[in-house]
Amino acid sequence: MLDEPRSGRLAAWGNALIAGLAAPDDAAQEVLADDSVHRISGLPGEDGPVGLTLGLGRLRALGVRGLRIALPVPGHPLGLSGPPEFNARALAAGEAVIAVGGPAVGLVPEVTEAGPRGDVHVSVEWRCLEVRDAPPADVPSLGEAERELAEALRDATEALARLDVAGTGPTAQAALEAYRARAARGREVLAPGYPPRAVRVLELAQRVGALVGIATGAQAGHGAAVSASEIAARAELLRPVERTARRAQVAAYNAYVEEVERRRG
């Protein structure tokens, strides 16, 4: 959760393009990031895969008003609304993008990596599939997410302290130092058109997710744990914290669509 999910980039910059706040080529480049190529296959009206610029433009032409994301894990279909085939593909990928307005479709990424270590080329094919037109599962409002995150941040910080990260070896300590440097430096998130509160919630969700990742890494090395039962207890502490951070992340990326739909009444 420390890094931006591909579904988040596609939704955020796709929304900026749909709103006319980002040029098509600029939006496509932001979605691409460090990957080699992204293509969209199965779009209505297209015979084969198309590039991001054409694909996002096609969605807008089809009447899509916005894009929202899903970040499901086993037992928690966060952001999904069905049908089962789409949910299964999204769960396997760990993420998906769902169109709001226009045809009831969603996009699931299939990622391919090729090349030697240090020179890996990543290609992504977004498969367009039918979705059910229904409310997404378990996505909180921005206000709810922000309140939940404040408590989750305290829990994650407590878990780090109890795991004694400083004593778990160089890997966990390096992760902690990297987290501190990143938190101090800050970075741009989301895209034009998003409310400041969404940016704030996403940054906090990423911070909580980073702390959970560090705590999980420390736990894998057992840290200060002295028994299997203590390790299990700490895993129980981290699980709801991670869930809260994922829910907040989805709420932040979906804030643009929620605002568009609110204005429509």
Short mmCIF file of C-alpha atoms in Angstrom, two decimals:
data_model
loop_
_atom_site.label_atom_id
_atom_site.label_comp_id
_atom_site.label_asym_id
_atom_site.label_seq_id
_atom_site.Cartn_x
_atom_site.Cartn_y
_atom_site.Cartn_z
CA MET A 1 0.00 0.00 0.00
CA LEU A 2 2.97 2.31 0.16
CA ASP A 3 2.98 2.72 -3.61
CA GLU A 4 0.18 3.97 -5.79
CA PRO A 5 -1.84 1.11 -7.32
CA ARG A 6 -2.18 1.06 -11.09
CA SER A 7 -5.94 1.18 -10.70
CA GLY A 8 -5.54 4.37 -8.68
CA ARG A 9 -3.45 6.07 -11.35
CA LEU A 10 -5.86 5.01 -14.10
CA ALA A 11 -8.92 6.22 -12.19
CA ALA A 12 -7.40 9.49 -10.97
CA TRP A 13 -5.98 10.60 -14.29
CA GLY A 14 -8.86 9.12 -16.25
CA ASN A 15 -11.16 11.28 -14.15
CA ALA A 16 -8.99 14.33 -14.81
CA LEU A 17 -9.20 13.63 -18.55
CA ILE A 18 -12.98 13.10 -18.44
CA ALA A 19 -13.36 16.40 -16.58
CA GLY A 20 -11.24 18.21 -19.15
CA LEU A 21 -8.57 19.02 -16.54
CA ALA A 22 -5.76 17.02 -18.18
CA ALA A 23 -4.73 16.59 -21.80
CA PRO A 24 -5.18 13.01 -23.10
CA ASP A 25 -1.48 12.41 -23.72
CA ASP A 26 -0.52 13.85 -20.33
CA ALA A 27 -3.08 11.67 -18.55
CA ALA A 28 -1.87 8.58 -20.39
CA GLN A 29 1.74 9.32 -19.42
CA GLU A 30 0.80 9.70 -15.76
CA VAL A 31 -1.01 6.35 -15.83
CA LEU A 32 1.93 4.69 -17.54
CA ALA A 33 4.43 5.85 -14.89
CA ASP A 34 7.40 3.44 -14.94
CA ASP A 35 5.67 0.73 -16.99
CA SER A 36 6.58 0.10 -20.62
CA VAL A 37 3.11 0.01 -22.16
CA HIS A 38 -0.57 -0.05 -21.18
CA ARG A 39 -3.36 -1.17 -23.49
CA ILE A 40 -7.11 -1.61 -23.06
CA SER A 41 -8.85 -4.58 -24.69
CA GLY A 42 -12.53 -5.41 -25.08
CA LEU A 43 -13.80 -1.82 -25.18
CA PRO A 44 -17.23 -1.40 -26.79
CA GLY A 45 -16.78 -0.25 -30.35
CA GLU A 46 -13.16 -1.39 -30.63
CA ASP A 47 -12.11 -4.56 -32.45
CA GLY A 48 -8.82 -5.02 -30.60
CA PRO A 49 -6.57 -3.58 -27.90
CA VAL A 50 -6.02 0.19 -27.96
CA GLY A 51 -3.63 2.54 -26.21
CA LEU A 52 -4.51 4.54 -23.13
CA THR A 53 -5.12 7.82 -24.96
CA LEU A 54 -7.62 6.29 -27.36
CA GLY A 55 -9.10 4.01 -24.71
CA LEU A 56 -9.81 6.75 -22.18
CA GLY A 57 -11.19 8.95 -24.94
CA ARG A 58 -13.48 6.14 -26.03
CA LEU A 59 -14.83 5.74 -22.49
CA ARG A 60 -15.58 9.46 -22.32
CA ALA A 61 -17.30 9.33 -25.72
CA LEU A 62 -19.43 6.43 -24.49
CA GLY A 63 -20.81 8.62 -21.71
CA VAL A 64 -18.64 7.54 -18.80
CA ARG A 65 -18.83 10.25 -16.11
CA GLY A 66 -16.03 8.95 -13.92
CA LEU A 67 -13.93 6.02 -12.78
CA ARG A 68 -13.75 4.42 -9.35
CA ILE A 69 -11.49 1.68 -8.03
CA ALA A 70 -11.71 -1.58 -6.11
CA LEU A 71 -8.95 -3.12 -3.99
CA PRO A 72 -10.33 -6.54 -3.02
CA VAL A 73 -8.59 -9.26 -1.02
CA PRO A 74 -9.90 -12.71 -0.04
CA GLY A 75 -12.84 -12.27 2.29
CA HIS A 76 -13.17 -8.55 1.59
CA PRO A 77 -14.56 -7.60 -1.87
CA LEU A 78 -13.77 -3.93 -1.30
CA GLY A 79 -15.25 -1.73 -4.02
CA LEU A 80 -16.76 -4.56 -6.07
CA SER A 81 -20.39 -4.95 -7.13
CA GLY A 82 -20.36 -8.08 -9.30
CA PRO A 83 -20.97 -10.12 -11.30
CA PRO A 84 -18.98 -13.15 -10.03
CA GLU A 85 -16.75 -13.38 -13.13
CA PHE A 86 -15.60 -9.78 -12.81
CA ASN A 87 -15.17 -10.10 -9.04
CA ALA A 88 -13.03 -13.21 -9.47
CA ARG A 89 -10.72 -11.52 -11.98
CA ALA A 90 -10.46 -8.40 -9.83
CA LEU A 91 -9.69 -10.49 -6.76
CA ALA A 92 -6.94 -12.34 -8.62
CA ALA A 93 -5.42 -9.01 -9.71
CA GLY A 94 -6.01 -7.35 -6.35
CA GLU A 95 -7.48 -4.29 -8.03
CA ALA A 96 -9.88 -3.05 -10.69
CA VAL A 97 -11.40 0.11 -12.17
CA ILE A 98 -15.16 0.49 -12.65
CA ALA A 99 -16.81 3.00 -14.98
CA VAL A 100 -19.66 5.17 -13.71
CA GLY A 101 -22.14 6.22 -16.36
CA GLY A 102 -22.14 4.96 -19.93
CA PRO A 103 -21.87 1.19 -20.42
CA ALA A 104 -21.65 -0.93 -17.25
CA VAL A 105 -18.03 -2.00 -17.64
CA GLY A 106 -14.94 -2.45 -15.52
CA LEU A 107 -11.23 -2.85 -16.24
CA VAL A 108 -8.96 -5.47 -14.68
CA PRO A 109 -5.17 -5.30 -15.21
CA GLU A 110 -3.14 -8.24 -16.44
CA VAL A 111 0.54 -7.49 -15.80
CA THR A 112 3.40 -9.09 -17.75
CA GLU A 113 7.07 -8.67 -16.88
CA ALA A 114 9.96 -9.55 -19.17
CA GLY A 115 13.71 -9.02 -19.16
CA PRO A 116 16.60 -9.52 -16.76
CA ARG A 117 16.74 -8.10 -13.26
CA GLY A 118 17.45 -4.40 -13.40
CA ASP A 119 16.02 -4.10 -16.91
CA VAL A 120 12.49 -5.45 -16.51
CA HIS A 121 9.88 -4.26 -18.99
CA VAL A 122 6.34 -4.19 -17.63
CA SER A 123 3.31 -4.30 -19.92
CA VAL A 124 -0.27 -4.02 -18.69
CA GLU A 125 -3.40 -5.07 -20.52
CA TRP A 126 -6.61 -3.72 -19.00
CA ARG A 127 -9.39 -6.17 -19.85
CA CYS A 128 -12.78 -4.54 -20.21
CA LEU A 129 -15.61 -6.68 -18.82
CA GLU A 130 -19.26 -6.24 -17.94
CA VAL A 131 -20.06 -5.24 -14.37
CA ARG A 132 -23.22 -5.02 -12.31
CA ASP A 133 -24.66 -1.54 -11.90
CA ALA A 134 -24.84 -1.53 -8.11
CA PRO A 135 -23.24 0.29 -5.15
CA PRO A 136 -19.63 -0.77 -4.41
CA ALA A 137 -19.01 -3.00 -1.40
CA ASP A 138 -17.81 -1.51 1.92
CA VAL A 139 -16.49 1.84 0.66
CA PRO A 140 -16.70 4.53 3.37
CA SER A 141 -17.24 8.24 2.88
CA LEU A 142 -14.17 10.47 3.05
CA GLY A 143 -15.23 11.69 6.48
CA GLU A 144 -15.62 8.16 7.81
CA ALA A 145 -12.30 7.13 6.31
CA GLU A 146 -10.48 10.05 7.87
CA ARG A 147 -11.86 9.31 11.34
CA GLU A 148 -11.03 5.61 11.07
CA LEU A 149 -7.50 6.35 9.87
CA ALA A 150 -6.66 8.48 12.89
CA GLU A 151 -7.32 5.48 15.13
CA ALA A 152 -5.58 3.09 12.73
CA LEU A 153 -2.45 5.24 12.73
CA ARG A 154 -2.27 4.99 16.52
CA ASP A 155 -2.68 1.21 16.32
CA ALA A 156 0.02 0.85 13.66
CA THR A 157 2.44 3.03 15.62
CA GLU A 158 1.77 0.98 18.74
CA ALA A 159 2.39 -2.24 16.82
CA LEU A 160 5.75 -0.92 15.61
CA ALA A 161 6.75 -0.01 19.16
CA ARG A 162 5.70 -3.40 20.52
CA LEU A 163 7.52 -5.21 17.73
CA ASP A 164 10.72 -3.38 18.62
CA VAL A 165 11.57 -2.62 14.99
CA ALA A 166 14.95 -1.18 15.92
CA GLY A 167 16.01 -4.59 17.16
CA THR A 168 14.81 -6.64 14.21
CA GLY A 169 17.77 -6.21 11.90
CA PRO A 170 18.85 -4.04 8.98
CA THR A 171 15.93 -4.79 6.62
CA ALA A 172 13.19 -3.56 8.95
CA GLN A 173 15.32 -0.64 10.11
CA ALA A 174 16.01 0.41 6.52
CA ALA A 175 12.28 0.25 5.76
CA LEU A 176 11.56 2.41 8.77
CA GLU A 177 14.14 5.01 7.74
CA ALA A 178 12.79 5.03 4.16
CA TYR A 179 9.30 5.56 5.50
CA ARG A 180 10.43 8.47 7.68
CA ALA A 181 12.24 10.12 4.77
CA ARG A 182 9.27 9.72 2.48
CA ALA A 183 6.84 11.05 5.08
CA ALA A 184 9.05 14.09 5.65
CA ARG A 185 9.52 14.73 1.94
CA GLY A 186 5.90 14.25 0.93
CA ARG A 187 4.77 13.74 -2.66
CA GLU A 188 2.05 14.66 -5.08
CA VAL A 189 -0.92 12.30 -5.12
CA LEU A 190 -4.14 12.00 -7.09
CA ALA A 191 -4.79 14.33 -10.02
CA PRO A 192 -6.44 17.66 -10.88
CA GLY A 193 -10.10 17.82 -9.87
CA TYR A 194 -9.84 16.00 -6.56
CA PRO A 195 -10.84 17.79 -3.34
CA PRO A 196 -8.07 18.56 -0.82
CA ARG A 197 -9.67 16.23 1.71
CA ALA A 198 -9.25 13.29 -0.68
CA VAL A 199 -5.55 14.10 -1.03
CA ARG A 200 -5.21 14.29 2.75
CA VAL A 201 -7.01 10.96 3.29
CA LEU A 202 -4.94 9.20 0.64
CA GLU A 203 -1.66 10.47 2.10
CA LEU A 204 -2.71 9.28 5.56
CA ALA A 205 -3.84 5.91 4.17
CA GLN A 206 -0.47 5.46 2.50
CA ARG A 207 1.28 6.37 5.75
CA VAL A 208 -0.73 3.78 7.70
CA GLY A 209 -0.15 1.21 4.95
CA ALA A 210 3.59 1.85 5.08
CA LEU A 211 3.65 1.35 8.85
CA VAL A 212 1.68 -1.88 8.52
CA GLY A 213 4.17 -3.11 5.93
CA ILE A 214 7.10 -2.31 8.19
CA ALA A 215 5.42 -3.96 11.17
CA THR A 216 4.61 -7.04 9.09
CA GLY A 217 8.21 -7.26 7.92
CA ALA A 218 9.44 -6.97 11.47
CA GLN A 219 7.01 -9.64 12.54
CA ALA A 220 8.26 -11.96 9.80
CA GLY A 221 11.66 -11.69 11.45
CA HIS A 222 9.96 -12.28 14.80
CA GLY A 223 11.36 -9.04 16.24
CA ALA A 224 10.78 -9.01 19.95
CA ALA A 225 8.25 -11.84 19.78
CA VAL A 226 8.97 -14.74 22.10
CA SER A 227 6.15 -17.10 21.18
CA ALA A 228 3.93 -18.13 18.29
CA SER A 229 0.89 -16.94 20.21
CA GLU A 230 2.40 -13.45 20.53
CA ILE A 231 3.09 -13.34 16.80
CA ALA A 232 -0.50 -14.39 16.11
CA ALA A 233 -1.81 -11.72 18.48
CA ARG A 234 0.16 -9.01 16.68
CA ALA A 235 -1.09 -10.25 13.31
CA GLU A 236 -4.61 -9.83 14.65
CA LEU A 237 -3.74 -6.26 15.61
CA LEU A 238 -2.39 -5.42 12.16
CA ARG A 239 -5.17 -7.01 10.10
CA PRO A 240 -7.92 -4.45 10.87
CA VAL A 241 -5.41 -1.60 10.53
CA GLU A 242 -4.51 -2.73 7.02
CA ARG A 243 -8.20 -3.13 6.16
CA THR A 244 -8.93 0.42 7.33
CA ALA A 245 -6.08 1.80 5.22
CA ARG A 246 -7.32 -0.01 2.09
CA ARG A 247 -10.88 1.24 2.64
CA ALA A 248 -9.62 4.79 3.00
CA GLN A 249 -7.46 4.48 -0.10
CA VAL A 250 -10.49 3.43 -2.16
CA ALA A 251 -12.59 6.24 -0.66
CA ALA A 252 -9.94 8.80 -1.66
CA TYR A 253 -9.64 7.62 -5.26
CA ASN A 254 -13.43 7.40 -5.56
CA ALA A 255 -14.00 10.89 -4.15
CA TYR A 256 -14.16 12.47 -7.59
CA VAL A 257 -16.98 10.18 -8.69
CA GLU A 258 -18.82 10.62 -5.39
CA GLU A 259 -18.75 14.40 -5.89
CA VAL A 260 -19.92 14.14 -9.51
CA GLU A 261 -22.82 11.90 -8.50
CA ARG A 262 -23.73 14.16 -5.58
CA ARG A 263 -24.02 17.14 -7.87
CA ARG A 264 -26.24 15.14 -10.22
CA GLY A 265 -28.55 14.47 -7.27
#
